[in-house]
Amino acid sequence: MPNLTPPRSLWRETAAPAPPPRSLSGAASADVAIIGAGYTGLSAALRAIERGLKPVVLEACEVGFGASGRNGGVVSTKYRVSLSDMAKHHGVERARRMSRLGHDAMDCVERYVEAFDLRAAGFAKTGNLRCAHNAHALAALVEEARTVGETFGETCLKVLDAAETRHETGSGAFVGGVLNSHAGVIHPLNYVRGLAEAVRRNGGEIYEQSAVVAVSRSPAGVELATAQGRLRADRLVIATNAYSDLAPGSAAVGRAVIPFRSAMVATEPLPPDLFETLVPHGRSYSETRRMMRWFRRIDDRLLFGGRGAFGKSDSASAFLALEAAMKDIFPQLAGKTVTHRWSGLVAMTMDSLPQIGLADSRTAFSVGYNGTGIAMASLLGRHVLDLVLGEETDLGLMRRARPEAIPFYFLREPAVRMVAGWYQFLDRIGR
């Protein structure tokens, strides 16, 4: 079971204060019960309120405990799978629908920020630059940009050469890149806490430190049991993502995802003149290695993140490797101190796409964002609420008839280590 102590992250130190947590005690009722107080669950609650229903959200730890409060704060339209690959394997129309859903997801975040006056979230549409670490990777990026423009009519992508990428990043480590103007940055913990405040302000209930230990079903509805209370509801939404093993109540979706550890480091405050050349446009940036790393500015610090099979808990060696990679890309940071280190779990799926659907006639789920969940989780939270009420919409390749379990799930931990090692090897040899 993952550690229930929230990490000491820069987000927690800079976030707006959260209200004192309330746990479920005694008996309660709801039209819709929601397990998980991250982007998906809170967006589902907001959608329920829009439809005149009473939602109750149950959270094992605190609002934003999982990826919603730990991520890099990159808001984008992208998936882990390219639109070109979707078109190749599933047809152009399916890929076109996925493209539209990606843009809808980005727009959903923007609407929430405006509608609920989430100024503390610091949302800004600064764009995202995908940086190619070698010529092979750049050729793939350029081909994808060409295909997306010609086939899907995308106008937000621009190819940059090595000099332009150096100017954008302040680093000579890249041979070029593709800039996506329809992307942005956000303070992830302030965003999720803002959504929670909007739920509470508009009539929804959120109970923290209320892990669901059992779920029972009857013709009349569902009943959720916590350590100190019981919640009866007509419908249930499971929105626990990579933390689906926190409590038995989300076991129905636990085997659909592989938790994969992702980490971040943040520098000490840097002098203003350094940012005249270091990421001067304030975008988010990611590179093309299989073990992807990303970076962005937040206030007067640089954040640098990366994927890796760090195991069930943090390790000093993993963070040192991440810091070394940061200073290799940005030699101008030599001698600068890293002040914050934290990590969290990403929910990976077999096909690298989210899964949304019905587990049974009264239970819906949405999990598996593969590290690109701020925008998509916000959108799919709305759709999962509609699904559990019996309404269908075209969710492209993400719609599933049931949670799709990972084959040989008991081998997930050695498999993650093996795949991560193989990817690291391929990155080292430039493949």
Short mmCIF file of C-alpha atoms in Angstrom, two decimals:
data_model
loop_
_atom_site.label_atom_id
_atom_site.label_comp_id
_atom_site.label_asym_id
_atom_site.label_seq_id
_atom_site.Cartn_x
_atom_site.Cartn_y
_atom_site.Cartn_z
CA MET A 1 0.00 0.00 0.00
CA PRO A 2 1.40 3.46 -0.87
CA ASN A 3 2.54 5.79 1.87
CA LEU A 4 -0.37 7.91 3.14
CA THR A 5 1.86 10.81 4.13
CA PRO A 6 1.66 13.61 1.52
CA PRO A 7 5.09 14.49 0.12
CA ARG A 8 6.93 17.67 1.05
CA SER A 9 6.60 19.23 -2.37
CA LEU A 10 6.96 22.78 -3.60
CA TRP A 11 3.26 22.67 -4.42
CA ARG A 12 2.32 22.04 -0.80
CA GLU A 13 4.56 24.83 0.42
CA THR A 14 3.09 27.36 -2.02
CA ALA A 15 -0.56 26.25 -2.12
CA ALA A 16 -3.48 28.19 -0.70
CA PRO A 17 -4.56 26.77 2.68
CA ALA A 18 -7.03 23.92 2.65
CA PRO A 19 -9.96 23.77 5.08
CA PRO A 20 -9.72 21.32 8.00
CA PRO A 21 -10.59 17.82 6.77
CA ARG A 22 -13.90 16.22 7.70
CA SER A 23 -14.27 12.46 7.89
CA LEU A 24 -17.46 10.53 7.28
CA SER A 25 -19.04 9.60 10.57
CA GLY A 26 -22.36 7.83 10.92
CA ALA A 27 -24.86 7.41 8.08
CA ALA A 28 -25.14 9.62 5.00
CA SER A 29 -26.86 9.47 1.65
CA ALA A 30 -26.19 10.79 -1.84
CA ASP A 31 -27.47 10.58 -5.38
CA VAL A 32 -23.92 9.78 -6.52
CA ALA A 33 -21.03 8.50 -4.41
CA ILE A 34 -17.56 9.22 -5.75
CA ILE A 35 -14.37 7.54 -4.56
CA GLY A 36 -11.34 9.76 -5.05
CA ALA A 37 -10.91 13.53 -4.59
CA GLY A 38 -8.63 14.24 -7.53
CA TYR A 39 -9.42 15.96 -10.82
CA THR A 40 -11.68 13.15 -12.07
CA GLY A 41 -13.72 12.74 -8.92
CA LEU A 42 -14.17 16.45 -8.27
CA SER A 43 -15.08 17.14 -11.89
CA ALA A 44 -17.67 14.35 -11.67
CA ALA A 45 -19.05 15.98 -8.53
CA LEU A 46 -19.30 19.35 -10.27
CA ARG A 47 -21.09 17.73 -13.20
CA ALA A 48 -23.52 16.04 -10.79
CA ILE A 49 -24.28 19.40 -9.18
CA GLU A 50 -24.92 20.92 -12.62
CA ARG A 51 -27.50 18.18 -13.17
CA GLY A 52 -29.29 18.89 -9.91
CA LEU A 53 -27.89 15.89 -8.04
CA LYS A 54 -26.24 15.58 -4.64
CA PRO A 55 -22.71 14.13 -4.85
CA VAL A 56 -20.63 12.91 -1.93
CA VAL A 57 -16.90 12.40 -2.45
CA LEU A 58 -14.97 9.99 -0.25
CA GLU A 59 -11.18 10.34 -0.12
CA ALA A 60 -8.81 7.98 1.68
CA CYS A 61 -6.31 10.72 2.52
CA GLU A 62 -6.83 14.36 1.49
CA VAL A 63 -7.96 16.32 -1.57
CA GLY A 64 -5.23 16.07 -4.21
CA PHE A 65 -3.26 13.41 -2.33
CA GLY A 66 -2.51 11.47 -5.51
CA ALA A 67 -1.25 12.63 -8.88
CA SER A 68 -3.61 15.63 -8.87
CA GLY A 69 -1.51 17.30 -6.18
CA ARG A 70 1.96 16.08 -7.19
CA ASN A 71 2.28 16.42 -10.97
CA GLY A 72 4.33 18.85 -13.03
CA GLY A 73 1.46 21.22 -13.75
CA VAL A 74 1.50 20.74 -17.54
CA VAL A 75 -1.91 21.16 -19.18
CA SER A 76 -2.07 19.87 -22.74
CA THR A 77 -4.16 18.15 -25.40
CA LYS A 78 -1.77 15.27 -25.94
CA TYR A 79 -1.97 11.55 -25.30
CA ARG A 80 0.86 9.09 -24.79
CA VAL A 81 -0.11 7.65 -28.19
CA SER A 82 0.34 9.85 -31.27
CA LEU A 83 -2.64 10.76 -33.42
CA SER A 84 -0.78 9.29 -36.39
CA ASP A 85 -0.57 5.90 -34.69
CA MET A 86 -4.25 6.12 -33.75
CA ALA A 87 -5.15 6.82 -37.38
CA LYS A 88 -2.93 4.00 -38.61
CA HIS A 89 -4.39 1.37 -36.31
CA HIS A 90 -7.96 2.59 -35.76
CA GLY A 91 -8.80 4.83 -38.70
CA VAL A 92 -8.72 8.55 -39.34
CA GLU A 93 -12.19 9.22 -37.95
CA ARG A 94 -11.36 7.61 -34.60
CA ALA A 95 -8.15 9.62 -34.43
CA ARG A 96 -10.01 12.80 -35.37
CA ARG A 97 -12.45 12.22 -32.51
CA MET A 98 -9.55 11.71 -30.11
CA SER A 99 -8.02 14.97 -31.31
CA ARG A 100 -11.29 16.78 -30.65
CA LEU A 101 -11.54 15.28 -27.16
CA GLY A 102 -7.99 16.44 -26.41
CA HIS A 103 -8.92 20.01 -27.27
CA ASP A 104 -12.17 19.71 -25.31
CA ALA A 105 -10.12 18.64 -22.29
CA MET A 106 -7.87 21.69 -22.52
CA ASP A 107 -10.92 23.92 -22.87
CA CYS A 108 -12.53 22.24 -19.85
CA VAL A 109 -9.68 23.35 -17.58
CA GLU A 110 -9.93 26.88 -18.91
CA ARG A 111 -13.71 26.95 -18.28
CA TYR A 112 -13.31 25.69 -14.73
CA VAL A 113 -10.66 28.31 -13.97
CA GLU A 114 -12.93 31.07 -15.28
CA ALA A 115 -16.23 29.77 -13.90
CA PHE A 116 -14.95 29.22 -10.36
CA ASP A 117 -12.47 32.12 -10.30
CA LEU A 118 -9.51 29.83 -9.62
CA ARG A 119 -6.90 32.58 -9.75
CA ALA A 120 -4.62 30.79 -7.30
CA ALA A 121 -4.26 27.99 -9.87
CA GLY A 122 -2.12 30.33 -11.96
CA PHE A 123 -3.33 28.84 -15.23
CA ALA A 124 -1.57 30.32 -18.28
CA LYS A 125 -1.72 29.21 -21.91
CA THR A 126 2.00 29.50 -22.52
CA GLY A 127 2.37 26.53 -24.87
CA ASN A 128 4.39 23.32 -24.62
CA LEU A 129 7.65 22.61 -26.45
CA ARG A 130 8.54 19.01 -27.22
CA CYS A 131 12.33 18.93 -27.46
CA ALA A 132 14.07 16.32 -29.64
CA HIS A 133 17.16 14.74 -28.10
CA ASN A 134 18.47 13.40 -31.43
CA ALA A 135 17.86 13.59 -35.19
CA HIS A 136 15.73 10.43 -35.27
CA ALA A 137 13.41 11.84 -32.61
CA LEU A 138 13.19 15.18 -34.42
CA ALA A 139 12.23 13.49 -37.69
CA ALA A 140 9.41 11.69 -35.89
CA LEU A 141 8.20 14.94 -34.32
CA VAL A 142 8.26 16.75 -37.66
CA GLU A 143 6.40 13.94 -39.41
CA GLU A 144 3.76 13.88 -36.67
CA ALA A 145 3.30 17.65 -36.92
CA ARG A 146 2.92 17.40 -40.69
CA THR A 147 0.40 14.57 -40.44
CA VAL A 148 -1.61 16.27 -37.73
CA GLY A 149 -1.77 19.47 -39.74
CA GLU A 150 -2.72 17.84 -43.02
CA THR A 151 -5.05 15.15 -41.71
CA PHE A 152 -6.69 16.78 -38.71
CA GLY A 153 -6.42 20.45 -39.59
CA GLU A 154 -4.39 21.28 -36.47
CA THR A 155 -2.92 24.78 -36.62
CA CYS A 156 -1.30 24.94 -33.17
CA LEU A 157 1.95 23.09 -33.99
CA LYS A 158 5.15 24.76 -35.16
CA VAL A 159 8.46 23.07 -35.96
CA LEU A 160 11.58 24.71 -34.47
CA ASP A 161 15.17 24.14 -35.52
CA ALA A 162 18.12 23.66 -33.17
CA ALA A 163 18.88 27.39 -32.82
CA GLU A 164 15.24 28.25 -32.11
CA THR A 165 15.02 25.44 -29.56
CA ARG A 166 18.18 26.66 -27.86
CA HIS A 167 16.66 30.15 -27.65
CA GLU A 168 13.42 28.71 -26.23
CA THR A 169 15.06 26.51 -23.60
CA GLY A 170 18.47 27.98 -22.85
CA SER A 171 20.01 24.58 -23.57
CA GLY A 172 22.12 23.21 -26.40
CA ALA A 173 21.09 19.64 -25.63
CA PHE A 174 18.36 19.48 -28.28
CA VAL A 175 18.44 19.32 -32.08
CA GLY A 176 15.00 20.89 -32.57
CA GLY A 177 11.45 20.58 -31.42
CA VAL A 178 7.75 21.14 -31.99
CA LEU A 179 5.87 23.90 -30.19
CA ASN A 180 2.21 23.30 -29.34
CA SER A 181 0.54 26.63 -28.63
CA HIS A 182 -2.66 24.99 -27.31
CA ALA A 183 -1.15 24.02 -23.95
CA GLY A 184 -0.38 25.67 -20.66
CA VAL A 185 0.85 25.49 -17.10
CA ILE A 186 -0.95 25.43 -13.77
CA HIS A 187 -0.35 25.08 -10.04
CA PRO A 188 -1.78 21.55 -9.76
CA LEU A 189 -2.54 21.51 -6.05
CA ASN A 190 -4.19 24.92 -6.09
CA TYR A 191 -6.26 23.77 -9.07
CA VAL A 192 -7.52 20.62 -7.35
CA ARG A 193 -8.18 22.47 -4.09
CA GLY A 194 -10.06 25.09 -6.06
CA LEU A 195 -12.26 22.42 -7.62
CA ALA A 196 -12.93 20.99 -4.16
CA GLU A 197 -13.92 24.41 -2.84
CA ALA A 198 -16.30 24.80 -5.79
CA VAL A 199 -17.89 21.43 -4.98
CA ARG A 200 -18.42 22.40 -1.35
CA ARG A 201 -19.66 25.90 -2.19
CA ASN A 202 -22.26 24.54 -4.57
CA GLY A 203 -23.76 21.89 -2.30
CA GLY A 204 -21.57 18.82 -2.64
CA GLU A 205 -19.90 17.01 0.27
CA ILE A 206 -16.28 15.89 0.52
CA TYR A 207 -15.14 13.58 3.30
CA GLU A 208 -11.38 13.14 3.65
CA GLN A 209 -9.55 10.48 5.65
CA SER A 210 -12.49 8.26 4.75
CA ALA A 211 -11.13 5.21 2.95
CA VAL A 212 -13.83 2.97 1.49
CA VAL A 213 -13.29 -0.48 2.98
CA ALA A 214 -16.30 -2.19 1.43
CA VAL A 215 -18.92 -1.67 -1.27
CA SER A 216 -22.17 -3.60 -1.33
CA ARG A 217 -24.81 -3.50 -4.05
CA SER A 218 -28.53 -4.14 -4.05
CA PRO A 219 -31.44 -3.41 -6.38
CA ALA A 220 -31.93 -0.17 -4.44
CA GLY A 221 -28.39 1.17 -4.97
CA VAL A 222 -24.93 0.93 -3.44
CA GLU A 223 -23.65 1.21 0.10
CA LEU A 224 -20.09 2.25 0.91
CA ALA A 225 -18.52 1.52 4.29
CA THR A 226 -15.67 3.50 5.86
CA ALA A 227 -14.06 2.98 9.25
CA GLN A 228 -16.60 5.21 10.97
CA GLY A 229 -19.51 5.64 8.60
CA ARG A 230 -21.74 4.37 5.82
CA LEU A 231 -22.88 6.10 2.66
CA ARG A 232 -25.91 5.03 0.64
CA ALA A 233 -26.16 6.21 -2.97
CA ASP A 234 -28.00 5.49 -6.18
CA ARG A 235 -24.83 5.44 -8.27
CA LEU A 236 -21.07 5.09 -7.78
CA VAL A 237 -18.08 6.60 -9.61
CA ILE A 238 -14.58 5.22 -9.01
CA ALA A 239 -11.87 7.80 -9.72
CA THR A 240 -8.80 6.49 -7.89
CA ASN A 241 -6.32 6.16 -10.79
CA ALA A 242 -2.80 5.03 -9.70
CA TYR A 243 -3.88 4.94 -6.04
CA SER A 244 -6.61 2.34 -6.52
CA ASP A 245 -4.91 0.04 -4.00
CA LEU A 246 -5.31 2.49 -1.12
CA ALA A 247 -8.49 0.76 0.04
CA PRO A 248 -10.67 -2.22 -0.95
CA GLY A 249 -13.49 -0.03 -2.26
CA SER A 250 -11.64 0.68 -5.51
CA ALA A 251 -10.46 -2.85 -6.13
CA ALA A 252 -12.74 -3.11 -9.19
CA VAL A 253 -10.33 -0.94 -11.19
CA GLY A 254 -7.03 -1.66 -9.45
CA ARG A 255 -5.87 -4.28 -11.94
CA ALA A 256 -6.57 -2.02 -14.92
CA VAL A 257 -3.53 0.17 -14.27
CA ILE A 258 0.16 -0.24 -13.50
CA PRO A 259 1.46 2.33 -11.00
CA PHE A 260 4.73 3.85 -12.26
CA ARG A 261 6.74 6.22 -10.11
CA SER A 262 7.45 9.72 -11.39
CA ALA A 263 9.61 12.29 -9.60
CA MET A 264 10.37 16.00 -9.54
CA VAL A 265 13.05 18.28 -8.14
CA ALA A 266 12.95 22.05 -7.72
CA THR A 267 15.89 24.41 -7.50
CA GLU A 268 16.55 27.12 -5.00
CA PRO A 269 15.32 30.61 -6.06
CA LEU A 270 17.37 31.67 -9.09
CA PRO A 271 18.49 35.20 -10.01
CA PRO A 272 16.23 37.03 -12.51
CA ASP A 273 19.00 37.48 -15.06
CA LEU A 274 19.36 33.70 -15.37
CA PHE A 275 15.78 33.44 -16.64
CA GLU A 276 16.58 35.89 -19.42
CA THR A 277 17.99 32.88 -21.29
CA LEU A 278 16.72 29.92 -19.24
CA VAL A 279 13.16 28.98 -20.40
CA PRO A 280 12.50 32.71 -21.00
CA HIS A 281 8.95 32.25 -22.33
CA GLY A 282 7.66 30.39 -19.29
CA ARG A 283 6.31 27.44 -21.24
CA SER A 284 6.33 23.79 -20.25
CA TYR A 285 8.94 21.64 -21.94
CA SER A 286 9.42 17.91 -22.41
CA GLU A 287 11.95 15.80 -24.23
CA THR A 288 11.60 12.82 -26.51
CA ARG A 289 13.47 10.14 -24.56
CA ARG A 290 11.42 7.07 -23.73
CA MET A 291 12.10 7.76 -20.06
CA MET A 292 10.71 11.23 -20.60
CA ARG A 293 11.94 14.22 -18.64
CA TRP A 294 10.27 17.60 -18.47
CA PHE A 295 10.91 21.03 -17.03
CA ARG A 296 9.28 24.40 -16.47
CA ARG A 297 9.63 27.55 -14.44
CA ILE A 298 7.52 28.23 -11.37
CA ASP A 299 8.04 31.70 -9.90
CA ASP A 300 11.83 32.02 -9.48
CA ARG A 301 12.66 28.30 -9.54
CA LEU A 302 13.17 25.64 -12.17
CA LEU A 303 11.25 22.39 -11.85
CA PHE A 304 12.63 19.25 -13.46
CA GLY A 305 10.82 15.93 -13.57
CA GLY A 306 11.33 12.44 -14.88
CA ARG A 307 9.88 8.97 -15.07
CA GLY A 308 11.53 6.00 -13.48
CA ALA A 309 10.86 2.74 -11.69
CA PHE A 310 11.88 4.11 -8.32
CA GLY A 311 9.95 1.41 -6.47
CA LYS A 312 7.35 1.86 -3.75
CA SER A 313 9.17 4.72 -2.05
CA ASP A 314 11.62 7.48 -2.89
CA SER A 315 15.32 6.80 -3.13
CA ALA A 316 18.15 9.30 -2.74
CA SER A 317 20.01 7.82 -5.71
CA ALA A 318 17.04 8.33 -8.03
CA PHE A 319 16.76 12.00 -7.09
CA LEU A 320 20.51 12.50 -7.49
CA ALA A 321 20.28 11.00 -10.99
CA LEU A 322 17.45 13.38 -11.83
CA GLU A 323 19.42 16.37 -10.54
CA ALA A 324 22.45 15.28 -12.55
CA ALA A 325 20.32 15.05 -15.70
CA MET A 326 18.97 18.56 -15.07
CA LYS A 327 22.45 20.03 -14.73
CA ASP A 328 23.66 18.14 -17.78
CA ILE A 329 20.92 19.78 -19.87
CA PHE A 330 21.41 23.13 -18.14
CA PRO A 331 25.12 23.60 -17.26
CA GLN A 332 24.30 27.12 -16.06
CA LEU A 333 22.71 25.51 -12.98
CA ALA A 334 26.06 24.17 -11.77
CA GLY A 335 26.43 25.10 -8.12
CA LYS A 336 22.71 25.76 -7.69
CA THR A 337 20.98 23.85 -4.91
CA VAL A 338 17.97 21.57 -5.19
CA THR A 339 15.64 22.37 -2.30
CA HIS A 340 12.61 20.15 -2.99
CA ARG A 341 12.31 16.51 -4.04
CA TRP A 342 9.09 14.57 -4.33
CA SER A 343 7.44 11.81 -6.32
CA GLY A 344 4.12 10.15 -6.98
CA LEU A 345 2.48 7.42 -9.00
CA VAL A 346 1.39 7.60 -12.63
CA ALA A 347 -1.32 5.16 -13.78
CA MET A 348 -0.14 3.39 -16.93
CA THR A 349 -2.39 1.19 -19.10
CA MET A 350 -1.55 -1.52 -21.62
CA ASP A 351 -2.43 0.64 -24.63
CA SER A 352 -1.26 3.94 -23.05
CA LEU A 353 -4.77 5.42 -23.20
CA PRO A 354 -7.26 6.25 -20.42
CA GLN A 355 -10.09 3.84 -19.66
CA ILE A 356 -13.61 5.05 -19.01
CA GLY A 357 -16.74 2.95 -18.80
CA LEU A 358 -19.12 0.98 -16.59
CA ALA A 359 -18.04 -1.71 -14.15
CA ASP A 360 -21.72 -2.62 -13.63
CA SER A 361 -25.09 -0.97 -14.14
CA ARG A 362 -24.60 1.39 -11.18
CA THR A 363 -20.82 1.85 -11.17
CA ALA A 364 -18.68 3.89 -13.58
CA PHE A 365 -14.91 4.37 -13.64
CA SER A 366 -12.30 6.58 -15.26
CA VAL A 367 -8.61 5.79 -14.74
CA GLY A 368 -5.28 5.44 -16.53
CA TYR A 369 -4.16 8.87 -17.71
CA ASN A 370 -0.58 7.75 -18.38
CA GLY A 371 0.95 10.95 -17.04
CA THR A 372 -1.11 13.40 -19.11
CA GLY A 373 -4.13 13.72 -16.88
CA ILE A 374 -4.71 17.32 -15.79
CA ALA A 375 -6.87 18.23 -18.77
CA MET A 376 -8.22 14.79 -19.68
CA ALA A 377 -9.17 13.88 -16.11
CA SER A 378 -11.05 17.17 -15.82
CA LEU A 379 -13.01 16.33 -18.97
CA LEU A 380 -13.58 12.64 -18.32
CA GLY A 381 -14.86 13.38 -14.84
CA ARG A 382 -17.81 15.07 -16.52
CA HIS A 383 -18.34 12.22 -18.97
CA VAL A 384 -18.07 9.49 -16.34
CA LEU A 385 -20.90 11.11 -14.40
CA ASP A 386 -23.06 11.13 -17.51
CA LEU A 387 -22.18 7.47 -18.18
CA VAL A 388 -23.24 6.31 -14.73
CA LEU A 389 -26.58 8.05 -15.30
CA GLY A 390 -27.12 6.01 -18.45
CA GLU A 391 -26.08 8.52 -21.10
CA GLU A 392 -23.63 7.74 -23.88
CA THR A 393 -21.28 10.00 -25.79
CA ASP A 394 -18.49 9.22 -28.23
CA LEU A 395 -15.37 8.85 -26.13
CA GLY A 396 -13.28 7.44 -28.94
CA LEU A 397 -10.65 4.85 -28.05
CA MET A 398 -11.03 5.49 -24.32
CA ARG A 399 -14.49 3.96 -23.92
CA ARG A 400 -14.33 0.45 -22.45
CA ALA A 401 -16.99 -2.14 -21.81
CA ARG A 402 -15.39 -2.86 -18.43
CA PRO A 403 -12.09 -2.23 -16.63
CA GLU A 404 -9.47 -4.04 -18.73
CA ALA A 405 -7.17 -5.92 -16.38
CA ILE A 406 -3.42 -6.05 -16.93
CA PRO A 407 -2.42 -9.63 -17.90
CA PHE A 408 -0.23 -11.34 -15.28
CA TYR A 409 -0.84 -8.44 -12.92
CA PHE A 410 1.14 -10.09 -10.13
CA LEU A 411 4.28 -9.57 -12.24
CA ARG A 412 3.76 -5.82 -12.58
CA GLU A 413 6.63 -4.68 -10.36
CA PRO A 414 9.41 -6.73 -11.99
CA ALA A 415 7.89 -5.93 -15.39
CA VAL A 416 8.02 -2.19 -14.70
CA ARG A 417 11.67 -2.45 -13.63
CA MET A 418 12.53 -4.49 -16.72
CA VAL A 419 10.76 -2.14 -19.15
CA ALA A 420 12.27 0.92 -17.48
CA GLY A 421 15.74 -0.58 -17.73
CA TRP A 422 15.23 -1.40 -21.41
CA TYR A 423 13.99 2.11 -22.16
CA GLN A 424 16.96 3.63 -20.33
CA PHE A 425 19.31 1.47 -22.41
CA LEU A 426 17.65 2.55 -25.67
CA ASP A 427 17.85 6.20 -24.61
CA ARG A 428 21.57 5.84 -23.83
CA ILE A 429 22.39 4.40 -27.24
CA GLY A 430 20.25 7.00 -29.04
CA ARG A 431 17.56 4.71 -30.41
#
